[in-house]
Amino acid sequence: MPTLSWHDCVLLVSCVASVAGLYFYGRSPIEDPSDAEAAQETLTRLTFVYWLVYCFAHWGEQLCTASPGSPACSLRILMLLSYILTFCCVLSLPLHLIEQRRKPVS
């Protein structure tokens, strides 16, 4: 049985938290959301989904490192792209809130 490193333990906890976040966001949808609320909800959901993709790609890469070939390289590329997309969504959330506060109410 392989032992988990501290990085794997943190990824496991964050993966469970992402699943819980997706569950709670999917359970209580907003009735007739405004464009700003819909964008914020979409950004939050995308953050959770991209992080789940990163976690699964990381674990898949660890499983594929024993076998030679391109799956490990493809999973590294997937990890990089999902990490960048997660970062962009996390960065976009506060910027979106700032933009909505500065926007005049019509």
PDB file of C-alpha atoms in Angstrom:
ATOM      1  CA  MET A   1       0.000   0.000   0.000  1.00  0.00           C
ATOM      2  CA  PRO A   2       1.578   3.299  -1.047  1.00  0.00           C
ATOM      3  CA  THR A   3       1.896   6.038   1.517  1.00  0.00           C
ATOM      4  CA  LEU A   4       0.438   9.432   0.784  1.00  0.00           C
ATOM      5  CA  SER A   5       2.652  12.485   0.847  1.00  0.00           C
ATOM      6  CA  TRP A   6       1.432  15.687   2.464  1.00  0.00           C
ATOM      7  CA  HIS A   7       0.690  17.040  -1.039  1.00  0.00           C
ATOM      8  CA  ASP A   8      -1.534  14.063  -1.808  1.00  0.00           C
ATOM      9  CA  CYS A   9      -3.350  14.457   1.522  1.00  0.00           C
ATOM     10  CA  VAL A  10      -4.006  18.149   0.825  1.00  0.00           C
ATOM     11  CA  LEU A  11      -5.234  17.287  -2.677  1.00  0.00           C
ATOM     12  CA  LEU A  12      -7.550  14.631  -1.278  1.00  0.00           C
ATOM     13  CA  VAL A  13      -9.059  17.059   1.245  1.00  0.00           C
ATOM     14  CA  SER A  14      -9.429  19.795  -1.386  1.00  0.00           C
ATOM     15  CA  CYS A  15     -11.003  17.317  -3.814  1.00  0.00           C
ATOM     16  CA  VAL A  16     -13.624  16.373  -1.210  1.00  0.00           C
ATOM     17  CA  ALA A  17     -14.208  20.082  -0.505  1.00  0.00           C
ATOM     18  CA  SER A  18     -14.683  20.751  -4.230  1.00  0.00           C
ATOM     19  CA  VAL A  19     -17.239  17.968  -4.520  1.00  0.00           C
ATOM     20  CA  ALA A  20     -19.056  19.378  -1.481  1.00  0.00           C
ATOM     21  CA  GLY A  21     -18.968  22.877  -3.001  1.00  0.00           C
ATOM     22  CA  LEU A  22     -20.411  21.624  -6.268  1.00  0.00           C
ATOM     23  CA  TYR A  23     -23.112  19.765  -4.369  1.00  0.00           C
ATOM     24  CA  PHE A  24     -24.146  22.847  -2.384  1.00  0.00           C
ATOM     25  CA  TYR A  25     -24.075  25.141  -5.432  1.00  0.00           C
ATOM     26  CA  GLY A  26     -26.137  22.642  -7.440  1.00  0.00           C
ATOM     27  CA  ARG A  27     -28.624  22.077  -4.645  1.00  0.00           C
ATOM     28  CA  SER A  28     -29.783  25.678  -4.265  1.00  0.00           C
ATOM     29  CA  PRO A  29     -29.958  27.435  -7.620  1.00  0.00           C
ATOM     30  CA  ILE A  30     -30.923  31.105  -7.645  1.00  0.00           C
ATOM     31  CA  GLU A  31     -34.390  31.806  -9.031  1.00  0.00           C
ATOM     32  CA  ASP A  32     -34.164  34.283 -11.949  1.00  0.00           C
ATOM     33  CA  PRO A  33     -30.545  35.316 -11.391  1.00  0.00           C
ATOM     34  CA  SER A  34     -29.262  38.585 -12.764  1.00  0.00           C
ATOM     35  CA  ASP A  35     -26.383  38.531 -15.208  1.00  0.00           C
ATOM     36  CA  ALA A  36     -23.917  39.329 -12.422  1.00  0.00           C
ATOM     37  CA  GLU A  37     -25.227  36.557 -10.161  1.00  0.00           C
ATOM     38  CA  ALA A  38     -25.176  34.050 -13.012  1.00  0.00           C
ATOM     39  CA  ALA A  39     -21.594  34.984 -13.897  1.00  0.00           C
ATOM     40  CA  GLN A  40     -20.479  34.696 -10.271  1.00  0.00           C
ATOM     41  CA  GLU A  41     -22.157  31.315  -9.868  1.00  0.00           C
ATOM     42  CA  THR A  42     -20.621  30.070 -13.111  1.00  0.00           C
ATOM     43  CA  LEU A  43     -17.135  31.212 -12.099  1.00  0.00           C
ATOM     44  CA  THR A  44     -17.466  29.492  -8.748  1.00  0.00           C
ATOM     45  CA  ARG A  45     -18.672  26.236 -10.286  1.00  0.00           C
ATOM     46  CA  LEU A  46     -15.891  26.341 -12.883  1.00  0.00           C
ATOM     47  CA  THR A  47     -13.331  26.821 -10.125  1.00  0.00           C
ATOM     48  CA  PHE A  48     -14.538  23.662  -8.390  1.00  0.00           C
ATOM     49  CA  VAL A  49     -14.685  21.652 -11.624  1.00  0.00           C
ATOM     50  CA  TYR A  50     -11.235  22.728 -12.828  1.00  0.00           C
ATOM     51  CA  TRP A  51      -9.749  21.852  -9.443  1.00  0.00           C
ATOM     52  CA  LEU A  52     -11.351  18.403  -9.565  1.00  0.00           C
ATOM     53  CA  VAL A  53      -9.854  17.888 -13.026  1.00  0.00           C
ATOM     54  CA  TYR A  54      -6.453  18.887 -11.645  1.00  0.00           C
ATOM     55  CA  CYS A  55      -6.751  16.437  -8.734  1.00  0.00           C
ATOM     56  CA  PHE A  56      -7.802  13.524 -10.940  1.00  0.00           C
ATOM     57  CA  ALA A  57      -5.084  14.293 -13.498  1.00  0.00           C
ATOM     58  CA  HIS A  58      -2.490  14.378 -10.717  1.00  0.00           C
ATOM     59  CA  TRP A  59      -3.569  10.987  -9.385  1.00  0.00           C
ATOM     60  CA  GLY A  60      -3.832   9.584 -12.904  1.00  0.00           C
ATOM     61  CA  GLU A  61      -0.303  10.732 -13.648  1.00  0.00           C
ATOM     62  CA  GLN A  62       0.955   8.991 -10.524  1.00  0.00           C
ATOM     63  CA  LEU A  63      -0.692   5.774 -11.689  1.00  0.00           C
ATOM     64  CA  CYS A  64       0.673   6.105 -15.242  1.00  0.00           C
ATOM     65  CA  THR A  65       4.278   6.900 -14.347  1.00  0.00           C
ATOM     66  CA  ALA A  66       5.067   3.190 -14.095  1.00  0.00           C
ATOM     67  CA  SER A  67       4.043   2.574 -17.696  1.00  0.00           C
ATOM     68  CA  PRO A  68       6.074   4.156 -20.492  1.00  0.00           C
ATOM     69  CA  GLY A  69       4.324   6.194 -23.129  1.00  0.00           C
ATOM     70  CA  SER A  70       2.411   9.362 -23.689  1.00  0.00           C
ATOM     71  CA  PRO A  71      -0.438   9.096 -21.123  1.00  0.00           C
ATOM     72  CA  ALA A  72       1.765  10.580 -18.396  1.00  0.00           C
ATOM     73  CA  CYS A  73       2.757  13.478 -20.657  1.00  0.00           C
ATOM     74  CA  SER A  74      -0.862  14.101 -21.636  1.00  0.00           C
ATOM     75  CA  LEU A  75      -1.889  14.112 -17.991  1.00  0.00           C
ATOM     76  CA  ARG A  76       0.875  16.623 -17.179  1.00  0.00           C
ATOM     77  CA  ILE A  77      -0.453  18.920 -19.888  1.00  0.00           C
ATOM     78  CA  LEU A  78      -3.986  18.473 -18.552  1.00  0.00           C
ATOM     79  CA  MET A  79      -2.744  19.248 -15.034  1.00  0.00           C
ATOM     80  CA  LEU A  80      -1.053  22.434 -16.247  1.00  0.00           C
ATOM     81  CA  LEU A  81      -4.096  23.632 -18.179  1.00  0.00           C
ATOM     82  CA  SER A  82      -6.544  22.904 -15.370  1.00  0.00           C
ATOM     83  CA  TYR A  83      -4.245  24.593 -12.832  1.00  0.00           C
ATOM     84  CA  ILE A  84      -4.043  27.720 -15.010  1.00  0.00           C
ATOM     85  CA  LEU A  85      -7.820  27.729 -15.555  1.00  0.00           C
ATOM     86  CA  THR A  86      -8.428  27.324 -11.807  1.00  0.00           C
ATOM     87  CA  PHE A  87      -6.086  30.226 -11.100  1.00  0.00           C
ATOM     88  CA  CYS A  88      -7.855  32.394 -13.693  1.00  0.00           C
ATOM     89  CA  CYS A  89     -11.291  31.645 -12.223  1.00  0.00           C
ATOM     90  CA  VAL A  90     -10.105  32.341  -8.681  1.00  0.00           C
ATOM     91  CA  LEU A  91      -8.572  35.622  -9.860  1.00  0.00           C
ATOM     92  CA  SER A  92     -11.685  36.563 -11.846  1.00  0.00           C
ATOM     93  CA  LEU A  93     -14.118  36.179  -8.940  1.00  0.00           C
ATOM     94  CA  PRO A  94     -12.939  39.194  -6.883  1.00  0.00           C
ATOM     95  CA  LEU A  95     -12.381  41.227 -10.050  1.00  0.00           C
ATOM     96  CA  HIS A  96     -15.957  40.493 -11.086  1.00  0.00           C
ATOM     97  CA  LEU A  97     -17.248  41.592  -7.666  1.00  0.00           C
ATOM     98  CA  ILE A  98     -15.231  44.818  -7.833  1.00  0.00           C
ATOM     99  CA  GLU A  99     -16.581  45.532 -11.305  1.00  0.00           C
ATOM    100  CA  GLN A 100     -20.172  44.953 -10.146  1.00  0.00           C
ATOM    101  CA  ARG A 101     -19.766  47.317  -7.190  1.00  0.00           C
ATOM    102  CA  ARG A 102     -18.372  50.073  -9.403  1.00  0.00           C
ATOM    103  CA  LYS A 103     -21.125  49.656 -11.980  1.00  0.00           C
ATOM    104  CA  PRO A 104     -23.929  52.230 -11.635  1.00  0.00           C
ATOM    105  CA  VAL A 105     -27.353  50.809 -10.863  1.00  0.00           C
ATOM    106  CA  SER A 106     -29.716  51.359 -13.786  1.00  0.00           C
TER     107      SER A 106
END
